[in-house]
Amino acid sequence: MRDTHSESCCDVNTLLNEHIHAVETRLKELTLLKQHLTELRRQCTIAATTDSCGILLALGEQGSRTH
């Protein structure tokens, strides 16, 4: 775009708008992920062995369902 000096900068604005939208979408996804992780962490209030860790057990069940 820089090499075509006579072109309108509208294409640059369009490209920036697309990038802004992508960043906003990613921020929403990361915020949701943070909320889920925070909730998981909040539920884990006692020290236990990894054999009885509810979080690891739930993740293991999820993993076996996807395979």
JSON list of C-alpha atoms in Angstrom, two decimals:
[
{"chain": "A", "resi": 1, "resn": "MET", "atom": "CA", "xyz": [0.00, 0.00, 0.00]},
{"chain": "A", "resi": 2, "resn": "ARG", "atom": "CA", "xyz": [2.91, 2.33, 0.66]},
{"chain": "A", "resi": 3, "resn": "ASP", "atom": "CA", "xyz": [4.22, 1.85, -2.87]},
{"chain": "A", "resi": 4, "resn": "THR", "atom": "CA", "xyz": [1.05, 3.18, -4.52]},
{"chain": "A", "resi": 5, "resn": "HIS", "atom": "CA", "xyz": [1.25, 6.84, -3.56]},
{"chain": "A", "resi": 6, "resn": "SER", "atom": "CA", "xyz": [-1.87, 7.91, -5.39]},
{"chain": "A", "resi": 7, "resn": "GLU", "atom": "CA", "xyz": [-4.21, 5.36, -3.81]},
{"chain": "A", "resi": 8, "resn": "SER", "atom": "CA", "xyz": [-6.71, 6.25, -1.11]},
{"chain": "A", "resi": 9, "resn": "CYS", "atom": "CA", "xyz": [-5.82, 5.45, 2.46]},
{"chain": "A", "resi": 10, "resn": "CYS", "atom": "CA", "xyz": [-9.28, 3.91, 2.94]},
{"chain": "A", "resi": 11, "resn": "ASP", "atom": "CA", "xyz": [-7.73, 0.48, 2.41]},
{"chain": "A", "resi": 12, "resn": "VAL", "atom": "CA", "xyz": [-5.35, 1.15, 5.29]},
{"chain": "A", "resi": 13, "resn": "ASN", "atom": "CA", "xyz": [-8.29, 2.08, 7.51]},
{"chain": "A", "resi": 14, "resn": "THR", "atom": "CA", "xyz": [-10.13, -1.07, 6.46]},
{"chain": "A", "resi": 15, "resn": "LEU", "atom": "CA", "xyz": [-7.11, -3.18, 7.30]},
{"chain": "A", "resi": 16, "resn": "LEU", "atom": "CA", "xyz": [-6.76, -1.47, 10.68]},
{"chain": "A", "resi": 17, "resn": "ASN", "atom": "CA", "xyz": [-10.44, -2.02, 11.41]},
{"chain": "A", "resi": 18, "resn": "GLU", "atom": "CA", "xyz": [-10.03, -5.72, 10.67]},
{"chain": "A", "resi": 19, "resn": "HIS", "atom": "CA", "xyz": [-7.05, -5.93, 13.03]},
{"chain": "A", "resi": 20, "resn": "ILE", "atom": "CA", "xyz": [-8.91, -4.01, 15.74]},
{"chain": "A", "resi": 21, "resn": "HIS", "atom": "CA", "xyz": [-11.84, -6.41, 15.43]},
{"chain": "A", "resi": 22, "resn": "ALA", "atom": "CA", "xyz": [-9.51, -9.42, 15.64]},
{"chain": "A", "resi": 23, "resn": "VAL", "atom": "CA", "xyz": [-7.87, -8.00, 18.78]},
{"chain": "A", "resi": 24, "resn": "GLU", "atom": "CA", "xyz": [-11.27, -7.30, 20.38]},
{"chain": "A", "resi": 25, "resn": "THR", "atom": "CA", "xyz": [-12.40, -10.85, 19.62]},
{"chain": "A", "resi": 26, "resn": "ARG", "atom": "CA", "xyz": [-9.22, -12.32, 21.08]},
{"chain": "A", "resi": 27, "resn": "LEU", "atom": "CA", "xyz": [-9.52, -10.15, 24.20]},
{"chain": "A", "resi": 28, "resn": "LYS", "atom": "CA", "xyz": [-13.07, -11.45, 24.75]},
{"chain": "A", "resi": 29, "resn": "GLU", "atom": "CA", "xyz": [-11.85, -15.04, 24.34]},
{"chain": "A", "resi": 30, "resn": "LEU", "atom": "CA", "xyz": [-8.97, -14.47, 26.77]},
{"chain": "A", "resi": 31, "resn": "THR", "atom": "CA", "xyz": [-11.27, -12.81, 29.30]},
{"chain": "A", "resi": 32, "resn": "LEU", "atom": "CA", "xyz": [-13.58, -15.83, 29.20]},
{"chain": "A", "resi": 33, "resn": "LEU", "atom": "CA", "xyz": [-10.63, -18.17, 29.59]},
{"chain": "A", "resi": 34, "resn": "LYS", "atom": "CA", "xyz": [-9.40, -16.17, 32.58]},
{"chain": "A", "resi": 35, "resn": "GLN", "atom": "CA", "xyz": [-12.86, -16.36, 34.16]},
{"chain": "A", "resi": 36, "resn": "HIS", "atom": "CA", "xyz": [-12.98, -20.14, 33.69]},
{"chain": "A", "resi": 37, "resn": "LEU", "atom": "CA", "xyz": [-9.49, -20.61, 35.10]},
{"chain": "A", "resi": 38, "resn": "THR", "atom": "CA", "xyz": [-10.23, -18.33, 38.03]},
{"chain": "A", "resi": 39, "resn": "GLU", "atom": "CA", "xyz": [-13.39, -20.28, 38.81]},
{"chain": "A", "resi": 40, "resn": "LEU", "atom": "CA", "xyz": [-11.49, -23.57, 38.66]},
{"chain": "A", "resi": 41, "resn": "ARG", "atom": "CA", "xyz": [-8.85, -22.17, 40.99]},
{"chain": "A", "resi": 42, "resn": "ARG", "atom": "CA", "xyz": [-11.52, -20.83, 43.37]},
{"chain": "A", "resi": 43, "resn": "GLN", "atom": "CA", "xyz": [-13.07, -24.29, 43.65]},
{"chain": "A", "resi": 44, "resn": "CYS", "atom": "CA", "xyz": [-9.78, -25.83, 44.72]},
{"chain": "A", "resi": 45, "resn": "THR", "atom": "CA", "xyz": [-9.56, -24.90, 48.39]},
{"chain": "A", "resi": 46, "resn": "ILE", "atom": "CA", "xyz": [-7.76, -27.87, 49.94]},
{"chain": "A", "resi": 47, "resn": "ALA", "atom": "CA", "xyz": [-4.39, -29.40, 49.33]},
{"chain": "A", "resi": 48, "resn": "ALA", "atom": "CA", "xyz": [-4.77, -32.90, 47.94]},
{"chain": "A", "resi": 49, "resn": "THR", "atom": "CA", "xyz": [-2.75, -35.41, 45.99]},
{"chain": "A", "resi": 50, "resn": "THR", "atom": "CA", "xyz": [-2.88, -35.24, 42.22]},
{"chain": "A", "resi": 51, "resn": "ASP", "atom": "CA", "xyz": [-4.73, -38.59, 42.25]},
{"chain": "A", "resi": 52, "resn": "SER", "atom": "CA", "xyz": [-7.73, -36.90, 43.87]},
{"chain": "A", "resi": 53, "resn": "CYS", "atom": "CA", "xyz": [-7.45, -33.46, 42.27]},
{"chain": "A", "resi": 54, "resn": "GLY", "atom": "CA", "xyz": [-10.90, -32.56, 40.96]},
{"chain": "A", "resi": 55, "resn": "ILE", "atom": "CA", "xyz": [-9.50, -30.25, 38.31]},
{"chain": "A", "resi": 56, "resn": "LEU", "atom": "CA", "xyz": [-7.17, -32.89, 36.88]},
{"chain": "A", "resi": 57, "resn": "LEU", "atom": "CA", "xyz": [-9.93, -35.50, 37.01]},
{"chain": "A", "resi": 58, "resn": "ALA", "atom": "CA", "xyz": [-12.33, -33.21, 35.13]},
{"chain": "A", "resi": 59, "resn": "LEU", "atom": "CA", "xyz": [-9.68, -32.38, 32.55]},
{"chain": "A", "resi": 60, "resn": "GLY", "atom": "CA", "xyz": [-8.95, -36.09, 32.14]},
{"chain": "A", "resi": 61, "resn": "GLU", "atom": "CA", "xyz": [-12.63, -36.79, 31.50]},
{"chain": "A", "resi": 62, "resn": "GLN", "atom": "CA", "xyz": [-12.77, -34.00, 28.92]},
{"chain": "A", "resi": 63, "resn": "GLY", "atom": "CA", "xyz": [-9.68, -35.34, 27.19]},
{"chain": "A", "resi": 64, "resn": "SER", "atom": "CA", "xyz": [-11.03, -38.87, 26.97]},
{"chain": "A", "resi": 65, "resn": "ARG", "atom": "CA", "xyz": [-14.29, -37.57, 25.41]},
{"chain": "A", "resi": 66, "resn": "THR", "atom": "CA", "xyz": [-12.43, -35.74, 22.66]},
{"chain": "A", "resi": 67, "resn": "HIS", "atom": "CA", "xyz": [-10.38, -38.77, 21.57]}
]
